[in-house]
Coordinates of C-alpha atoms in Angstrom, one line a residue:
M429 CA -13.6 28.2 -0.7
A430 CA -12.6 28.1 3.0
D431 CA -9.2 29.0 4.0
A432 CA -7.3 26.9 6.6
A433 CA -6.8 30.0 8.7
D434 CA -10.5 30.2 9.4
V435 CA -10.7 27.1 11.6
A436 CA -13.4 27.5 14.1
D437 CA -13.0 26.8 17.8
V438 CA -14.2 23.5 19.2
G439 CA -17.8 23.8 20.5
S440 CA -18.7 26.8 18.3
S441 CA -21.4 24.9 16.5
E442 CA -23.5 21.8 16.4
G443 CA -20.9 20.0 14.3
A444 CA -18.0 21.0 16.5
G445 CA -18.9 20.4 20.1
E446 CA -20.0 17.8 22.6
E447 CA -23.6 17.4 23.4
S448 CA -25.0 19.4 26.4
G449 CA -25.0 16.4 28.7
G450 CA -21.3 16.2 28.5
G451 CA -21.1 13.1 26.3
I452 CA -20.3 12.9 22.7
A453 CA -22.8 13.1 19.9
P454 CA -24.6 10.0 18.5
V455 CA -23.1 8.2 15.5
D456 CA -24.4 9.5 12.2
R457 CA -25.7 6.5 10.3
R458 CA -25.0 8.3 7.1
V459 CA -21.3 7.5 7.7
F460 CA -22.2 3.8 7.1
V461 CA -24.0 4.8 3.9
V462 CA -20.9 6.5 2.6
A463 CA -18.9 3.5 3.5
G464 CA -21.3 1.2 1.7
V465 CA -21.2 3.3 -1.4
V466 CA -17.4 3.1 -1.4
F467 CA -17.5 -0.7 -1.0
A468 CA -20.1 -1.1 -3.7
V469 CA -18.1 1.0 -6.2
L470 CA -14.9 -0.9 -5.5
M471 CA -16.6 -4.3 -5.9
V472 CA -18.4 -3.3 -9.1
L473 CA -15.1 -2.2 -10.6
S474 CA -13.1 -5.2 -9.2
S475 CA -13.5 -7.3 -12.3
R476 CA -12.4 -4.6 -14.7
Y477 CA -9.0 -5.0 -16.5
G478 CA -7.0 -7.8 -14.7
F479 CA -4.7 -8.5 -11.8
H480 CA -2.2 -5.9 -10.8
R481 CA 1.5 -7.0 -10.8
D482 CA 1.5 -6.7 -7.0
E483 CA -1.6 -9.0 -6.7
L484 CA 0.0 -11.7 -8.9
Y485 CA 3.0 -11.6 -6.5
F486 CA 0.8 -11.8 -3.5
L487 CA -1.0 -14.8 -4.9
D488 CA 2.4 -16.4 -5.4
C489 CA 3.3 -15.5 -1.7
A490 CA 0.0 -17.0 -0.6
R491 CA 1.1 -20.4 -2.0
H492 CA 4.3 -20.0 0.1
L493 CA 2.9 -19.1 3.5
Q494 CA 5.6 -18.2 5.9
A495 CA 6.1 -15.9 8.9
S496 CA 7.3 -13.0 6.8
Y497 CA 8.6 -11.9 3.4
V498 CA 11.3 -9.7 2.1
D499 CA 8.9 -6.8 1.3
Q500 CA 5.9 -7.3 3.6
P501 CA 4.9 -9.2 6.7
A502 CA 2.5 -12.2 6.7
L503 CA -1.1 -11.0 6.9
A504 CA -1.7 -9.7 3.4
P505 CA -0.5 -13.0 1.8
L506 CA -2.6 -14.9 4.4
L507 CA -5.7 -13.0 3.2
A508 CA -4.7 -13.9 -0.3
R509 CA -4.5 -17.5 0.7
V510 CA -8.0 -17.3 2.2
S511 CA -9.2 -15.8 -1.2
L512 CA -7.6 -18.7 -3.1
S513 CA -9.3 -21.2 -0.8
L514 CA -12.7 -19.5 -1.1
F515 CA -12.8 -18.1 -4.7
G516 CA -9.8 -19.6 -6.6
V517 CA -7.7 -17.3 -8.7
S518 CA -10.3 -14.5 -8.7
A519 CA -9.6 -10.7 -8.9
E520 CA -13.0 -10.0 -7.3
G521 CA -12.3 -12.5 -4.5
L522 CA -8.9 -11.1 -3.8
R523 CA -10.1 -7.5 -3.8
L524 CA -13.0 -8.2 -1.4
W525 CA -10.7 -7.7 1.6
S526 CA -9.2 -4.4 0.4
A527 CA -12.7 -3.1 -0.4
L528 CA -13.8 -4.0 3.1
A529 CA -10.7 -2.2 4.5
A530 CA -11.6 0.9 2.5
A531 CA -15.2 0.9 3.8
G532 CA -13.8 0.4 7.4
T533 CA -11.5 3.4 6.9
V534 CA -14.5 5.6 6.0
V535 CA -16.3 4.5 9.2
V536 CA -13.2 5.2 11.2
G537 CA -13.0 8.7 9.7
G538 CA -16.5 9.5 10.7
L539 CA -16.0 8.0 14.2
T540 CA -12.8 10.0 14.6
A541 CA -14.7 13.2 14.0
R542 CA -17.2 12.2 16.6
E543 CA -14.3 11.7 19.1
F544 CA -13.2 15.2 18.3
G545 CA -16.6 16.4 19.5
G546 CA -18.2 16.5 16.1
A547 CA -21.9 16.0 15.8
R548 CA -23.7 14.4 12.8
R549 CA -22.9 16.8 10.1
A550 CA -19.1 16.9 10.9
Q551 CA -19.1 13.1 11.0
L552 CA -20.7 13.0 7.6
L553 CA -18.2 15.5 6.2
A554 CA -15.3 13.5 7.6
A555 CA -16.7 10.3 6.0
I556 CA -17.1 12.0 2.6
A557 CA -13.6 13.4 2.8
T558 CA -12.2 10.0 3.6
G559 CA -14.3 8.2 1.0
T560 CA -13.1 10.5 -1.8
M561 CA -9.4 10.2 -1.0
P562 CA -7.7 9.1 -4.2
V563 CA -5.1 7.1 -2.3
L564 CA -7.9 5.2 -0.5
L565 CA -9.8 4.3 -3.7
G566 CA -6.7 3.5 -5.7
S567 CA -5.1 1.3 -3.0
A568 CA -8.3 -0.5 -2.3
H569 CA -8.7 -1.5 -5.9
V570 CA -5.3 -3.3 -5.6
A571 CA -5.1 -6.0 -3.0
N572 CA -1.5 -5.3 -1.8
T573 CA -0.8 -3.9 1.7
T574 CA -1.6 -0.2 1.3
S575 CA -5.4 -0.3 2.0
Y576 CA -4.8 -2.3 5.1
E577 CA -2.0 0.0 6.2
V578 CA -4.3 3.1 5.7
L579 CA -7.0 1.4 7.9
A580 CA -4.4 0.5 10.6
W581 CA -3.0 4.1 10.8
A582 CA -6.5 5.6 10.8
A583 CA -7.6 3.2 13.6
I584 CA -4.5 3.8 15.7
A585 CA -5.0 7.6 15.5
F586 CA -8.7 7.1 16.3
V587 CA -7.9 5.3 19.6
V588 CA -5.2 7.9 20.4
V589 CA -7.8 10.6 20.0
R590 CA -10.1 8.8 22.3
I591 CA -7.4 8.5 25.0
G592 CA -6.7 12.2 24.6
R593 CA -10.4 13.0 25.0
T594 CA -11.3 10.7 27.9
G595 CA -7.9 10.3 29.7
D596 CA -8.7 6.5 29.9
T597 CA -5.2 5.0 29.4
R598 CA -6.5 1.5 29.3
W599 CA -7.1 2.1 25.6
W600 CA -3.3 1.9 25.1
L601 CA -3.8 -1.9 25.0
A602 CA -5.9 -1.4 21.9
V603 CA -3.3 1.0 20.4
G604 CA -0.6 -1.7 20.9
A605 CA -2.8 -4.4 19.3
L606 CA -3.5 -2.2 16.3
V607 CA 0.1 -1.2 15.9
G608 CA 1.1 -4.9 16.0
I609 CA -1.6 -6.0 13.6
G610 CA -0.9 -3.1 11.3
A611 CA 2.8 -3.9 11.3
E612 CA 1.9 -7.5 10.3
F613 CA 0.3 -6.0 7.2
N614 CA 3.0 -3.3 6.5
H615 CA 6.1 -2.4 8.4
L616 CA 5.2 1.3 8.2
A617 CA 2.6 0.9 11.0
A618 CA 5.5 0.0 13.3
I619 CA 7.3 3.2 12.3
F620 CA 4.2 5.3 13.0
G621 CA 3.8 3.5 16.4
A622 CA 7.4 4.2 17.3
V623 CA 7.3 7.9 16.4
L624 CA 4.0 8.3 18.2
L625 CA 5.4 6.6 21.3
A626 CA 8.5 8.8 21.3
A627 CA 6.3 12.0 20.9
T628 CA 4.1 10.8 23.8
V629 CA 6.9 9.9 26.2
L630 CA 9.2 12.8 25.4
G631 CA 6.5 15.5 25.2
P632 CA 4.0 17.2 27.6
A633 CA 1.5 14.3 27.2
R634 CA 3.8 12.1 29.4
R635 CA 2.4 13.7 32.6
S636 CA -1.2 12.5 31.9
V637 CA -1.0 9.4 29.7
V638 CA 2.3 7.7 30.3
D639 CA 1.7 4.8 32.7
R640 CA 1.7 1.0 32.9
W641 CA -1.0 0.7 30.3
L642 CA 1.2 2.4 27.8
L643 CA 4.0 0.0 28.6
A644 CA 1.6 -2.9 28.3
G645 CA 0.4 -1.7 24.9
A646 CA 4.0 -1.5 23.6
L647 CA 4.6 -5.0 24.8
I648 CA 1.5 -6.3 23.0
A649 CA 2.7 -4.7 19.8
A650 CA 6.2 -6.3 20.2
V651 CA 4.7 -9.7 20.9
I652 CA 2.5 -9.6 17.8
V653 CA 5.5 -8.8 15.5
L654 CA 7.8 -11.5 16.9
P655 CA 7.2 -14.0 14.1
D656 CA 8.1 -11.4 11.6
L657 CA 11.3 -10.5 13.5
W658 CA 12.1 -14.2 13.8
W659 CA 11.8 -14.7 10.0
Q660 CA 13.9 -11.7 9.2
S661 CA 16.6 -12.8 11.6
Q662 CA 16.7 -16.1 9.8
H663 CA 17.0 -14.5 6.4
G664 CA 19.7 -11.9 6.9
W665 CA 17.3 -9.1 7.9
A666 CA 16.2 -8.9 4.3
M667 CA 13.7 -6.1 5.1
F668 CA 16.6 -3.7 5.8
A669 CA 18.3 -4.6 2.4
M670 CA 14.9 -4.1 0.8
T671 CA 14.4 -0.7 2.5
Q672 CA 17.9 0.4 1.4
A673 CA 17.1 -0.5 -2.2
L674 CA 13.8 1.4 -2.1
N675 CA 15.4 4.4 -0.5
G676 CA 18.0 4.4 -3.2
E677 CA 15.4 4.3 -5.9
H678 CA 12.8 6.6 -4.5
G679 CA 14.6 8.8 -1.9
G680 CA 17.1 11.6 -2.1
A681 CA 17.0 15.3 -2.5
G682 CA 15.7 15.1 -6.0
N683 CA 12.4 13.5 -4.8
I684 CA 11.7 15.9 -1.9
F685 CA 9.6 18.2 -4.1
T686 CA 7.7 15.1 -5.5
W687 CA 6.9 14.2 -1.9
I688 CA 5.6 17.6 -1.0
V689 CA 3.4 18.0 -4.1
G690 CA 2.3 14.4 -3.7
Q691 CA 0.7 15.1 -0.3
L692 CA -1.8 17.4 -2.1
G693 CA -3.1 14.2 -3.7
M694 CA -3.7 12.2 -0.6
S695 CA -7.2 13.8 -0.3
C696 CA -9.2 15.0 -3.3
L697 CA -7.9 18.4 -4.1
A698 CA -10.9 20.3 -2.8
M699 CA -10.4 18.7 0.7
V700 CA -6.8 19.9 1.1
V701 CA -8.2 22.8 3.1
L702 CA -9.8 20.4 5.5
W703 CA -6.7 18.5 6.5
V704 CA -4.6 21.7 6.8
A705 CA -7.3 23.0 9.1
G706 CA -7.1 19.7 10.9
L707 CA -3.5 20.3 11.8
K708 CA -4.3 23.7 13.2
F709 CA -7.3 22.3 15.1
L710 CA -5.2 19.6 16.8
W711 CA -2.3 21.9 17.6
R712 CA -4.7 24.5 19.2
S713 CA -6.8 21.9 21.0
G714 CA -5.0 22.2 24.3
R715 CA -4.9 18.4 24.5
P716 CA -1.2 17.3 24.7
L717 CA -2.0 13.8 23.2
W718 CA -3.8 15.3 20.2
Q719 CA -0.8 17.6 19.7
C720 CA 1.4 14.5 19.6
L721 CA -0.4 13.5 16.4
V722 CA 0.8 16.8 14.8
I723 CA 4.3 16.1 16.1
A724 CA 4.2 12.6 14.6
Y725 CA 2.9 14.0 11.3
A726 CA 5.8 16.5 11.2
V727 CA 8.5 14.0 12.0
L728 CA 7.2 11.4 9.5
F729 CA 6.7 14.1 6.9
V730 CA 10.4 15.0 7.0
L731 CA 11.6 11.4 7.4
F732 CA 9.7 10.1 4.4
A733 CA 10.5 13.2 2.3
V734 CA 14.2 12.6 2.7
T735 CA 14.2 8.8 2.5
T736 CA 11.4 7.6 0.3
G737 CA 10.1 10.8 -1.4
A738 CA 8.7 9.3 -4.5
Q739 CA 6.5 6.9 -2.4
V740 CA 4.1 9.8 -1.7
Y741 CA 1.4 7.5 -0.1
Y742 CA 3.5 6.5 3.0
L743 CA 1.6 9.0 5.2
A744 CA -1.8 8.4 3.7
G745 CA -3.4 6.8 6.8
L746 CA -2.7 9.8 9.0
Y747 CA -4.7 12.1 6.7
V748 CA -7.9 10.3 7.8
C749 CA -7.5 11.7 11.3
L750 CA -6.5 15.1 9.9
L751 CA -9.6 15.3 7.7
A752 CA -11.8 14.4 10.6
A753 CA -10.2 17.1 12.8
G754 CA -10.7 19.6 10.0
A755 CA -14.3 18.6 9.5
V756 CA -14.9 19.5 13.2
G757 CA -12.7 22.6 13.2
L758 CA -14.3 24.1 10.1
D759 CA -17.8 23.0 10.8
G760 CA -19.1 26.3 12.3
W761 CA -17.4 28.4 9.7
L762 CA -18.8 26.3 6.8
H763 CA -22.4 26.2 8.1
S764 CA -22.4 29.9 8.7
R765 CA -21.5 30.4 5.1
P766 CA -23.7 28.1 3.0
E767 CA -22.1 29.3 -0.3
Q768 CA -18.7 28.1 1.0
L769 CA -20.1 24.7 1.9
R770 CA -21.7 24.4 -1.5
G771 CA -18.4 25.3 -3.1
L772 CA -16.6 22.7 -1.1
M773 CA -19.1 20.0 -2.1
V774 CA -19.0 20.9 -5.8
G775 CA -15.2 21.1 -5.7
T776 CA -15.1 17.7 -4.0
A777 CA -17.4 16.1 -6.6
V778 CA -15.4 17.5 -9.5
S779 CA -11.9 16.7 -8.1
A780 CA -13.0 13.3 -6.8
T781 CA -14.4 12.4 -10.3
L782 CA -11.2 13.4 -12.0
S783 CA -9.0 11.5 -9.6
A784 CA -11.2 8.4 -9.8
V785 CA -10.7 8.4 -13.6
I786 CA -6.9 8.2 -12.9
V787 CA -6.8 5.7 -10.0
L788 CA -9.7 3.4 -10.9
P789 CA -10.4 1.3 -14.0
L790 CA -13.2 3.5 -15.4
L791 CA -11.8 4.2 -18.9
P792 CA -11.5 1.6 -21.7
P793 CA -8.1 -0.1 -21.5
S794 CA -7.0 1.5 -24.7
D795 CA -7.5 5.0 -23.2
V796 CA -5.6 4.7 -19.9
G797 CA -2.1 5.3 -21.3
W798 CA -2.1 8.9 -20.3
T799 CA -2.8 8.1 -16.7
Y800 CA 0.3 5.9 -16.2
G801 CA 2.6 8.8 -15.4
I802 CA 0.3 10.0 -12.6
S803 CA -0.8 6.6 -11.3
S804 CA 0.5 3.3 -12.6
N805 CA -2.4 1.3 -11.1
S806 CA -4.4 0.8 -14.2
G807 CA -1.5 0.3 -16.5
E808 CA 0.0 -2.4 -14.4
M809 CA -3.2 -4.5 -14.7
L810 CA -3.0 -4.8 -18.5
G811 CA -1.2 -7.3 -20.7
W812 CA -0.6 -10.2 -18.3
P813 CA -2.6 -12.9 -20.2
Q814 CA -0.8 -11.9 -23.4
L815 CA 2.6 -12.2 -21.6
V816 CA 1.6 -15.7 -20.4
G817 CA 0.6 -16.6 -23.9
T818 CA 3.8 -15.3 -25.3
V819 CA 5.9 -17.3 -22.8
G820 CA 3.8 -20.3 -23.4
R821 CA 4.5 -20.2 -27.2
V822 CA 8.2 -19.9 -26.5
W823 CA 8.1 -22.8 -24.0
T824 CA 6.2 -25.2 -26.2
G825 CA 8.4 -24.3 -29.1
L826 CA 11.4 -25.9 -27.4
P827 CA 12.0 -29.6 -28.2
A828 CA 10.6 -31.9 -25.5
G829 CA 14.1 -33.1 -24.5
Q830 CA 15.2 -29.5 -24.0
R831 CA 12.2 -28.6 -21.9
A832 CA 13.0 -31.5 -19.6
N833 CA 16.1 -29.7 -18.4
A834 CA 14.7 -26.1 -18.6
V835 CA 13.3 -23.6 -16.2
I836 CA 11.3 -20.4 -16.7
F837 CA 13.0 -17.5 -15.0
A838 CA 11.5 -14.1 -14.3
A839 CA 13.4 -10.9 -13.6
D840 CA 10.3 -9.2 -12.1
Y841 CA 7.9 -10.6 -9.5
G842 CA 4.9 -9.7 -11.6
E843 CA 6.1 -11.9 -14.4
S844 CA 6.7 -14.9 -12.2
G845 CA 3.3 -14.3 -10.5
A846 CA 1.6 -14.2 -13.9
I847 CA 3.1 -17.5 -15.1
N848 CA 2.3 -19.2 -11.8
E849 CA -1.2 -17.9 -11.4
L850 CA -2.6 -17.2 -14.9
G851 CA -0.5 -19.9 -16.6
R852 CA -1.7 -22.5 -14.1
G853 CA -3.2 -25.4 -15.9
A854 CA -1.9 -24.2 -19.3
G855 CA 1.1 -26.7 -19.3
L856 CA 3.7 -24.2 -18.0
P857 CA 6.0 -25.2 -15.2
T858 CA 6.3 -23.1 -12.0
A859 CA 8.4 -20.0 -12.8
V860 CA 11.3 -19.0 -10.5
G861 CA 12.2 -15.4 -10.0
A862 CA 15.1 -13.2 -8.9
Q863 CA 13.2 -10.4 -7.3
N864 CA 12.4 -9.9 -3.6
T865 CA 11.0 -13.1 -1.9
D866 CA 10.9 -15.0 -5.2
W867 CA 14.6 -15.4 -5.0
W868 CA 14.4 -17.1 -1.6
W869 CA 12.2 -19.8 -3.0
G870 CA 15.2 -21.1 -5.0
P871 CA 16.2 -21.7 -8.6
G872 CA 14.0 -24.7 -9.4
K873 CA 16.1 -27.3 -11.3
T874 CA 19.6 -26.6 -10.0
H875 CA 21.2 -28.3 -13.1
A876 CA 19.0 -26.7 -15.7
T877 CA 20.8 -26.3 -19.1
T878 CA 18.1 -24.1 -20.7
V879 CA 16.6 -21.0 -19.1
V880 CA 13.6 -19.2 -20.6
A881 CA 14.1 -15.8 -19.1
I882 CA 11.5 -13.0 -19.0
A883 CA 12.6 -9.4 -18.5
P884 CA 10.7 -6.1 -18.4
G885 CA 11.4 -3.2 -20.7
P886 CA 14.7 -1.3 -21.0
D887 CA 13.6 1.4 -18.6
Y888 CA 13.1 -1.1 -15.8
A889 CA 15.8 -3.7 -16.7
P890 CA 18.4 -2.0 -19.0
D891 CA 20.9 -4.2 -20.9
Y892 CA 19.3 -7.4 -19.5
A893 CA 20.6 -9.4 -22.4
A894 CA 24.2 -8.4 -21.6
R895 CA 23.6 -9.5 -18.0
L896 CA 22.3 -12.9 -19.2
R897 CA 25.3 -13.3 -21.5
H898 CA 27.5 -13.1 -18.4
Y899 CA 26.0 -16.4 -17.4
F900 CA 25.2 -18.1 -20.7
R901 CA 27.2 -18.5 -23.9
H902 CA 24.1 -18.4 -26.1
V903 CA 21.3 -15.9 -25.5
R904 CA 18.7 -15.2 -28.2
V905 CA 15.6 -13.1 -28.2
A906 CA 12.6 -15.4 -28.7
A907 CA 9.8 -12.8 -28.3
T908 CA 9.1 -9.2 -27.5
L909 CA 6.6 -8.1 -24.9
A910 CA 3.9 -5.5 -25.7
D911 CA 0.6 -4.6 -24.3
P912 CA -2.2 -4.9 -26.9
D913 CA -3.8 -1.7 -25.5
G914 CA -0.6 0.3 -26.1
V915 CA 0.1 1.2 -22.5
H916 CA 3.8 1.6 -21.9
N917 CA 4.0 -0.1 -18.6
I918 CA 6.9 -1.9 -17.0
E919 CA 6.7 -4.8 -19.4
W920 CA 6.6 -2.7 -22.6
G921 CA 9.6 -3.4 -24.8
G922 CA 10.7 -6.4 -22.6
H923 CA 11.8 -9.7 -24.0
V924 CA 11.6 -13.4 -23.6
Y925 CA 15.1 -14.9 -24.0
V926 CA 16.2 -18.5 -24.5
C927 CA 19.5 -19.0 -22.8
T928 CA 21.6 -22.1 -23.3
D929 CA 25.1 -23.4 -22.7
P930 CA 25.5 -22.1 -19.2
R931 CA 29.0 -21.1 -18.1
R932 CA 28.4 -22.6 -14.6
P933 CA 25.6 -24.8 -13.2
W934 CA 22.4 -22.9 -12.8
G935 CA 22.3 -23.5 -9.1
E936 CA 25.7 -21.9 -8.6
M937 CA 24.6 -18.7 -10.5
W938 CA 21.5 -18.3 -8.3
P939 CA 23.1 -16.3 -5.4
E940 CA 24.3 -13.6 -7.8
L941 CA 20.8 -13.1 -9.4
R942 CA 19.0 -11.7 -6.4
T943 CA 17.5 -8.2 -6.7
Y944 CA 15.4 -6.2 -4.3
A945 CA 13.1 -3.4 -5.7

């Protein structure tokens, strides 16, 4: 297997150099084939299992379209609303957009290698490396914000590479637009843009690429995110409270090691050598703007390690650029040693298959329990219809007069999303929720005298019955939640409670029930 220290110089081979005429190589059409395979696999698997808890929440958000939300900007819920309009409550329809984003990311990976001077075979290697990224496949099977964020970061880096190659600073307008659009899918794109801007303005690249076009691009980004900022200003800057809660849960010194090890899983294991070589390639390129990408990677690596270490995927989008750089940098070395290239391809096939079993719904539902500690994706897609059925039985078991003054209350956004989307048409009322943006939509009946409360298992919501008794004089367990496939996910061991005799009006309790997580 190749060692990262063996990165070849640019121009040393067909795959790592510009064409003799001074232009860049033609686009390798096989890149689009790889992208098509990724899209096809994701769509074939899109109907397996069920909705992820995040997807249920996003469908709920789609029915409450607004300029922003506590935990994400507006564009992902907007796409979910388009899916609802076109396909109804459909996992395949919702996941179409994330599958398209994954395919687009593969294409961007191949085109980035081309911008680095890579000819056809380097472009193909970059596309394969991108298409086998576990974080790309896992995130694209779940229609939350991550697949769009990865595409946005990859596209931003691609255009920056182009500016570094051509010196044409008019492309900063495109970078600004991509940062703004990416930030409207996920706020992390704005952080990437800010760090990249600082590295460019404060580093040696400022002499060649800092001009009025860079300023115009920054202004474009700022204008695009204005609706998000307006909403946050009207809601107490909830995103900062949300960030603080996430950092408290996932950050700290104890998770730094988790972060470092987690970066090895951003690409399939055999391709780690490629992105490490990509860092070396960029730093030794002699192009200051390309070096800014390494600086941005280093700054963000440290920042995320300290603040959100357990969220190991936060840098995922930048690895697309690094894999492309490594594909070009190592191309000559690999093709002068066919046995090493064969070893890389075999290692990629094996490690990509193993990771796909973990992040994609390939196994029977009853066999996915062991994957939950590595990736929670599959486990969080199971058990929702059963939860809705359990809550439905508790609800219909109440006397009609009691139901008239009752609400269904969910401690977790997945639970409220399940009731509101999967329970739609089954006679259940709209559930209200305490978590994230759910809380901002209000308590429903402000004078409810009965609350049917759903809470996750004790690992996620410890002593929840005691918390409910702080607000109600009578709290009884009406049902226990369990996944029929035996997966110990967030809901496992949770309960449905019937709470009566409130100590204060339900509407007065509401401000105290808000949680961000």
